XYZ file of C-alpha atoms in Angstrom:
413
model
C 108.725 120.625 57.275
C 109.921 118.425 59.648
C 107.113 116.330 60.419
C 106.907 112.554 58.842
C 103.771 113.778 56.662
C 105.638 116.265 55.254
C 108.216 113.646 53.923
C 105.974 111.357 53.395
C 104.116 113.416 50.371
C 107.415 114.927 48.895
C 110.435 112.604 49.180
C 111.195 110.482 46.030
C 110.694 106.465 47.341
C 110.036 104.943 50.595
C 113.678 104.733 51.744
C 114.447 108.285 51.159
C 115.821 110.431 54.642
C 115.204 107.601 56.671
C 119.095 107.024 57.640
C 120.816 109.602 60.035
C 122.667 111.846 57.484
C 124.131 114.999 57.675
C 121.488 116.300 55.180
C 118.444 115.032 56.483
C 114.923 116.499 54.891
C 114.532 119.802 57.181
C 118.542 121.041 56.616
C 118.140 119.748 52.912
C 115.053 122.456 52.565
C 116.947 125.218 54.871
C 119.860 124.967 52.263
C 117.791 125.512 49.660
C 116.077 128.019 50.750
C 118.891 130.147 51.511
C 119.323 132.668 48.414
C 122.359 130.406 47.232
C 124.459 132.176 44.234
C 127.684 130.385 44.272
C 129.234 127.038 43.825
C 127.529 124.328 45.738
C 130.366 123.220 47.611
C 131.111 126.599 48.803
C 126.840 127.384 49.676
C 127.534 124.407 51.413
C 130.633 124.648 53.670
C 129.109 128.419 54.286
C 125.593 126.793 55.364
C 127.414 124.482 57.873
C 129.154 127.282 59.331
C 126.102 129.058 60.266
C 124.333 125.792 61.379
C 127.212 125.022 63.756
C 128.092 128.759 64.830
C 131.521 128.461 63.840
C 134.381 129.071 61.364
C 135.452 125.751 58.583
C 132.439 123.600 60.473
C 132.494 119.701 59.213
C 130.442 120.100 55.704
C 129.549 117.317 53.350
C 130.320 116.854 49.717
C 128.439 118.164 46.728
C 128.169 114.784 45.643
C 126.262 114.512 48.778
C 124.156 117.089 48.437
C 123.031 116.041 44.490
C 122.281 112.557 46.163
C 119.938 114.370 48.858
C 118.489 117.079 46.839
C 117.373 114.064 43.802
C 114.881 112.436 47.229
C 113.053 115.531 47.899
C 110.142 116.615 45.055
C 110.037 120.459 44.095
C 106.356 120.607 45.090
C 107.406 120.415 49.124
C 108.254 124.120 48.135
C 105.087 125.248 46.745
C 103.717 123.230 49.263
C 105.236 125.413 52.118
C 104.709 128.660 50.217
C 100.937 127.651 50.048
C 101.081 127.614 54.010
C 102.764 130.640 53.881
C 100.717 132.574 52.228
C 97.271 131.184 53.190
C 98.575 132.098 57.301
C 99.303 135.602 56.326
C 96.288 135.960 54.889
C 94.542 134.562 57.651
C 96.233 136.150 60.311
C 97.504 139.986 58.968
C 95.394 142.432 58.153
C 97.713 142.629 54.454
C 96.897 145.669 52.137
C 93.675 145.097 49.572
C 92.181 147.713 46.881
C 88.947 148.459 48.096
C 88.097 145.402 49.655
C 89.909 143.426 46.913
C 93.032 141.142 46.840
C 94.917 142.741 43.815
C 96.577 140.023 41.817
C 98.638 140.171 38.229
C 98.935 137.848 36.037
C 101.978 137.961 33.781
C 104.545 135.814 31.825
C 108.167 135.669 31.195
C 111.225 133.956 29.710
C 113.685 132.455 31.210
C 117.298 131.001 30.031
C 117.813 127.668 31.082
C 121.288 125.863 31.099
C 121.773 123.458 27.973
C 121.902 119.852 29.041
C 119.983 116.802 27.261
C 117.466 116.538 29.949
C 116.557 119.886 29.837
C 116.223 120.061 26.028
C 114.169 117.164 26.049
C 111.627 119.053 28.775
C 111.184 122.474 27.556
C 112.233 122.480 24.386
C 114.437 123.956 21.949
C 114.962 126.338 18.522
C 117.395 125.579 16.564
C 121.059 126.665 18.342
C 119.530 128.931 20.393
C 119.693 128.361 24.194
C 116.822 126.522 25.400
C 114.109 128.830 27.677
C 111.371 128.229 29.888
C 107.794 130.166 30.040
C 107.553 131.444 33.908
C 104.167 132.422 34.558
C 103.699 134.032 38.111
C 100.078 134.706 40.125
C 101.082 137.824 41.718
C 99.756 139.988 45.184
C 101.160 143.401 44.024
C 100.211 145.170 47.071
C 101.960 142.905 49.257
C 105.005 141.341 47.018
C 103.794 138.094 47.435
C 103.979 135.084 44.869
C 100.442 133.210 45.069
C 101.210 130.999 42.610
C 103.606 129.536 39.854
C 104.848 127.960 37.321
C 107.684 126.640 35.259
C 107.021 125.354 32.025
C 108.008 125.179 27.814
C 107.483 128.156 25.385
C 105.054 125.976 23.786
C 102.343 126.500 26.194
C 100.698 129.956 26.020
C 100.003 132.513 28.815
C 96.288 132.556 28.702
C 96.179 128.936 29.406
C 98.238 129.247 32.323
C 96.500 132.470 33.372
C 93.194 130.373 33.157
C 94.888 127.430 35.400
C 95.554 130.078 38.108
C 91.397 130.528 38.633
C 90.832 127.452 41.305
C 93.960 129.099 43.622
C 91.872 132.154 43.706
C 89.196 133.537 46.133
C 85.891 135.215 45.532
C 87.509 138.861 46.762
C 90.009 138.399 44.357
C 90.843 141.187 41.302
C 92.938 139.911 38.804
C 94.595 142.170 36.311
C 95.935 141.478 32.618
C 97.878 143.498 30.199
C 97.184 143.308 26.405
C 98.688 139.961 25.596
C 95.786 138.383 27.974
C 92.138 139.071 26.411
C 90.276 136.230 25.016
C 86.934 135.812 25.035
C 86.683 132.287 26.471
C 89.086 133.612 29.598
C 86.753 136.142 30.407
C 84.278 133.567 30.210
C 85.881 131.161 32.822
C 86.517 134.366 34.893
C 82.375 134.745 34.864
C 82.080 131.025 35.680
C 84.152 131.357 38.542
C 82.451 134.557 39.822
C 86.146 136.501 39.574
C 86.419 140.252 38.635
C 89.009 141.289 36.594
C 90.714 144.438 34.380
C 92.400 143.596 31.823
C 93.749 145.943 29.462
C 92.685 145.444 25.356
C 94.038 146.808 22.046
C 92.088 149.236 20.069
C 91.255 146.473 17.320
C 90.273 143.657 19.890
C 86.847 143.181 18.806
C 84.165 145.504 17.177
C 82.548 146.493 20.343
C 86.179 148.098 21.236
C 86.625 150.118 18.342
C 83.599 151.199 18.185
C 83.961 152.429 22.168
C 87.631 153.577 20.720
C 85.728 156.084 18.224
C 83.485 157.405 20.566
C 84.822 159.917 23.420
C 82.989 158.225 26.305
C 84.957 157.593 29.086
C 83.058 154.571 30.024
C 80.422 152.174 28.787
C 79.060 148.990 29.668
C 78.623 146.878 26.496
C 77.161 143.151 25.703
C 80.369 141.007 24.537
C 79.671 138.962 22.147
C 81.918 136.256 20.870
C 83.315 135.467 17.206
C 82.855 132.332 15.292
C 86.380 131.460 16.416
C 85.836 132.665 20.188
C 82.731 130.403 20.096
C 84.620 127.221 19.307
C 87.525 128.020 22.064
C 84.728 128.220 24.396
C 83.036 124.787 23.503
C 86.884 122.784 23.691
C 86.927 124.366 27.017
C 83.445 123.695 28.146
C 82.516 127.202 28.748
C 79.115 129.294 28.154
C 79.167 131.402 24.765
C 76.540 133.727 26.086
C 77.257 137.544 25.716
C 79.156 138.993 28.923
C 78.301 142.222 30.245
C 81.096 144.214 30.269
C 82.882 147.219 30.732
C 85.091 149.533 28.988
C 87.383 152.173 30.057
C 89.049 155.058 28.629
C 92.530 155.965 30.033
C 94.418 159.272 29.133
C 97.940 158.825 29.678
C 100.542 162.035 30.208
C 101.800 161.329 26.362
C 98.565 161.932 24.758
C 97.844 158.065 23.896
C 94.792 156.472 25.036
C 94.498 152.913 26.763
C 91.142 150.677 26.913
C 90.224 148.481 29.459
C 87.836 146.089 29.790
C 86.579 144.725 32.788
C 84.158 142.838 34.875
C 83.554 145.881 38.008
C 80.117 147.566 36.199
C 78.800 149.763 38.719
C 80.119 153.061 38.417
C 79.020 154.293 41.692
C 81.289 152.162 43.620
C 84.194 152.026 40.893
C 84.179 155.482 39.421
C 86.258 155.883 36.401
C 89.080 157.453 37.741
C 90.165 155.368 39.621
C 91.128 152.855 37.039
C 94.017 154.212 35.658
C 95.772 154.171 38.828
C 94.233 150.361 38.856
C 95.893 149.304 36.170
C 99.644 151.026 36.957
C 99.591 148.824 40.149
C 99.839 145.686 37.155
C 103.490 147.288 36.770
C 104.619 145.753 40.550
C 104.241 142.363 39.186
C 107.233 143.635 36.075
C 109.021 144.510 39.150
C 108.904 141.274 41.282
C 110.355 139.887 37.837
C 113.160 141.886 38.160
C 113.556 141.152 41.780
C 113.852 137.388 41.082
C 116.241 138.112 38.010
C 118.689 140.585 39.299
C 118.430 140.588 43.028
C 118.189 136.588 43.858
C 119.474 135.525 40.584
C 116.681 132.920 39.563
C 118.465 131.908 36.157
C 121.606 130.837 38.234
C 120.531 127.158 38.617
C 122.965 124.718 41.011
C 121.987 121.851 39.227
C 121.668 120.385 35.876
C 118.433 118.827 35.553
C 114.714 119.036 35.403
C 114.569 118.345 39.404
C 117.027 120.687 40.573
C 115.956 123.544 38.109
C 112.711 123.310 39.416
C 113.901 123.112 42.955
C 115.491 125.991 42.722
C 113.129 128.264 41.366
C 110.516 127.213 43.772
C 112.976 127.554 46.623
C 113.642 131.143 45.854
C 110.235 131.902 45.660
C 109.757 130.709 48.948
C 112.363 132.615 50.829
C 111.184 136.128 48.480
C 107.438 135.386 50.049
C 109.311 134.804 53.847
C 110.687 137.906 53.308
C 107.775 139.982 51.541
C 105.744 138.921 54.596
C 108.693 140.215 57.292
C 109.162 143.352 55.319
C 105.323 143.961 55.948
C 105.676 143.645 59.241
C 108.643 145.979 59.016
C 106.765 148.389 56.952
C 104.300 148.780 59.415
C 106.857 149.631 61.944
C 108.785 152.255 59.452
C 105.423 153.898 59.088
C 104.797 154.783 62.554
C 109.003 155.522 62.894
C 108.617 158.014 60.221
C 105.628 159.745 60.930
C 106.543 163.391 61.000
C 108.510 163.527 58.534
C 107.008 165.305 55.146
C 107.560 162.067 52.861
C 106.539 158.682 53.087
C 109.206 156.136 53.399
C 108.910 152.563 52.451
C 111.263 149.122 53.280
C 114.180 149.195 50.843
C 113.023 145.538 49.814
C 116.544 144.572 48.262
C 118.496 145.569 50.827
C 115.754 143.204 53.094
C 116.729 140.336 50.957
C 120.415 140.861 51.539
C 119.482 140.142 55.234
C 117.873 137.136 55.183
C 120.845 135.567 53.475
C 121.818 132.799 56.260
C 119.394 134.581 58.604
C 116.396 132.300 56.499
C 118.712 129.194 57.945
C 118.743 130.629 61.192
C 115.095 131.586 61.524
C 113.858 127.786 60.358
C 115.869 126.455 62.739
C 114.097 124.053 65.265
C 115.688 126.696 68.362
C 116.386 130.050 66.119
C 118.504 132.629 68.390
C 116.398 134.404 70.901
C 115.869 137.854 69.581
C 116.587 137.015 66.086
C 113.424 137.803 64.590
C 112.862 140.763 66.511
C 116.327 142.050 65.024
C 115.564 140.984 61.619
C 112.937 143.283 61.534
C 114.158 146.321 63.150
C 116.847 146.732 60.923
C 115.057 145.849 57.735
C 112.550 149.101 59.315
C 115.660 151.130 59.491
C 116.962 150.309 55.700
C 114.272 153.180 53.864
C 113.641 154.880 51.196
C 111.718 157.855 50.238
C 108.370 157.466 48.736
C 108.481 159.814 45.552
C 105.038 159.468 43.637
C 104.186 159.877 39.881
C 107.958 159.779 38.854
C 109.072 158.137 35.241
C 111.170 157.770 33.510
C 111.956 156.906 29.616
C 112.459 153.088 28.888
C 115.969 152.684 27.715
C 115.805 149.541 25.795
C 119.070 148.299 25.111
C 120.254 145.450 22.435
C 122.349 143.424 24.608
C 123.150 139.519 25.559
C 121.161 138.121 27.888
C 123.014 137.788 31.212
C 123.956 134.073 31.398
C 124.966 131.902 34.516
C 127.885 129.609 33.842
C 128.124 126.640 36.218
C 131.693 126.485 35.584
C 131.899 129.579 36.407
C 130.159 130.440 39.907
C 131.074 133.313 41.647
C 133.035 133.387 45.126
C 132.183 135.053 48.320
């Protein structure tokens, strides 16, 4: 990030971060990227003090830091995660489902702050604060954020979830819940030579409900696509051919039955059982949701605009794959620490995140403290929990305001 290509593909104009300024391009991006909550002026006297190792360091201005931040495009983040991801891949032998890279695909909402600009991006309904569809490409088995994106209510999941095909591999597995299937997204999924699971309501199409009625536990059926299916396909320039499928019976604890449908046909190497397990890994992308919203605070935006929303989100998803890649390492090291012991124990992955706050600043630096790293990760081995399988719990859905972020209002230290 602080070579002159780098700048040269993300800075806004050929003048930007070429004069000797306090926030040149690589502290701009370690600012960012460190898990900031509170009022920029206060992120930034607290950054300076880390960068210069002591108390009430010379900071700059907030002023100073909207001028920076409006040079440097959000994509330099997604850029670096790309890197980031792609090495660890490369390099660590990171956990797979029999031979496959488990990804999710999922979508959610997010409350955005109410300024013209934004408005005039993502839209708007009436009085009603204005919201942005996140859709997330997600490694559930290693907490890592493949891919992203940011954009208005208007466009739907499945066409995002159909973008996400050219970031994957051919060992890829990518799983859907019920507000996924479509006939011409399986049909890009064949195209691309991608497996997938996707789960599918009873009344999805007539080759469902007639597997529904039945009591075999699996079947592998010839999809055939609707009038309507048909003409999705042909906008999209797909094949309307049948797809050989197959459908799976799940028993849950409650009595209800779930159907999946999916593109893995050979029962000898994917016996049936094994897909209901399968499909409750989908629930760790629900979780890295809840991560971003609780435990880094995505919705708390430091800026008022299109540029620095953006920025922000793709920061923070940054730093959360720096630190699902450390915790890795660390879980590999709490595994052999906690051998003997009767349970499993895993890396308390919060408590992880509260450690990289100004540690992420440190570590980027061009000379980070010797032995930083090292420490990093031996304490984020020692913060465990216990590993306590097949536990649930009722969902307690409350009716309650969504939790809002006033940039008036930004908390203090």
């Amino acid at each position: 990030m602080a070579s002159s290509d780098f700048m040269e593909r993300h800075r806004v104009g050929e003048k930007a971060f070429t004069r000797d300024r306090k926030l040149p391009l690589p502290q701009l991006v370690r600012f960012l990227l460190n898990l900031r909550k509170g009022a920029n002026q206060d992120e930034l006297d607290r950054f300076f003090e880390v960068v210069c190792e002591q108390p009430l360091a010379d900071s700059v201005s907030k002023s100073a830091l909207t001028q920076a931040r409006a040079k440097l495009r959000p994509e330099a983040f997604s850029e670096l995660s790309d890197v980031l991801v792609n090495e660890a891949m490369r390099t660590l032998p990171m956990r797979r489902w029999h031979g496959f890279r488990l990804l999710a695909v999922d979508g959610s909402t997010f409350l955005l702050p109410k300024e013209p600009a934004i408005v005039e991006a993502f839209g708007q309904t009436g009085e009603v604060t204005p919201q942005a569809r996140f859709s997330r490409l997600y490694d559930v088995l290693n907490r890592v954020i493949v891919a992203a994106d940011i954009e208005p209510l208007s466009v739907g999941e499945r066409i995002l979830a159909g973008e996400y095909l050219p970031a994957t591999r051919v060992d890829d597995l990518l799983l859907y819940d019920r507000g996924y299937p479509a006939f011409w997204l399986f049909a890009s999924h064949a195209v691309e030579q991608r497996h997938f699971c996707v789960r599918v309501p009873r009344a999805f199409c007539t080759e469902v409900e007639a597997f529904a009625a039945g009591g075999a536990r699996s079947a592998v059926i010839e999809l055939t696509p609707c009038d309507e299916a048909r003409r999705q396909c042909q906008a999209f320039g797909l094949p309307t051919e049948a797809l050989r499928l197959r459908l799976i019976r799940v028993h849950l604890k409650s009595g209800e039955e779930e159907f999946l449908i999916t593109s893995l046909l050979d029962e000898e190497a994917f016996p049936t059982p094994l897909f209901k397990h399968l499909y409750h890994l989908r629930w760790g992308i629900e979780e890295g949701y809840k991560t971003e919203k609780s435990r880094v605070e995505v919705e708390n935006f430091s800026g008022r605009t299109v540029h620095a929303l953006k920025q922000d989100v793709l920061a923070k998803i940054l730093t959360l794959n720096l630190t699902a890649i450390l915790v890795w390492v660390a879980q590999w090291m709490t595994t052999r620490l906690y051998q003997e012991r009767r349970r499993g124990y895993q890396v308390n992955f919060a408590n992880a995140l509260s450690k990289m706050k100004d540690n992420v600043v440190r570590l980027l630096s061009l000379e980070p403290p010797p032995g930083l790293l090292e420490r990093l990760l031996c304490a984020m081995a020692l913060e465990v929990e216990a590993i306590r399988p097949d536990r649930s719990f009722p969902r307690n859905i409350k009716s309650t305001k969504p939790k809002r972020f006033h940039p008036n209002y930004k908390r203090c230290r």
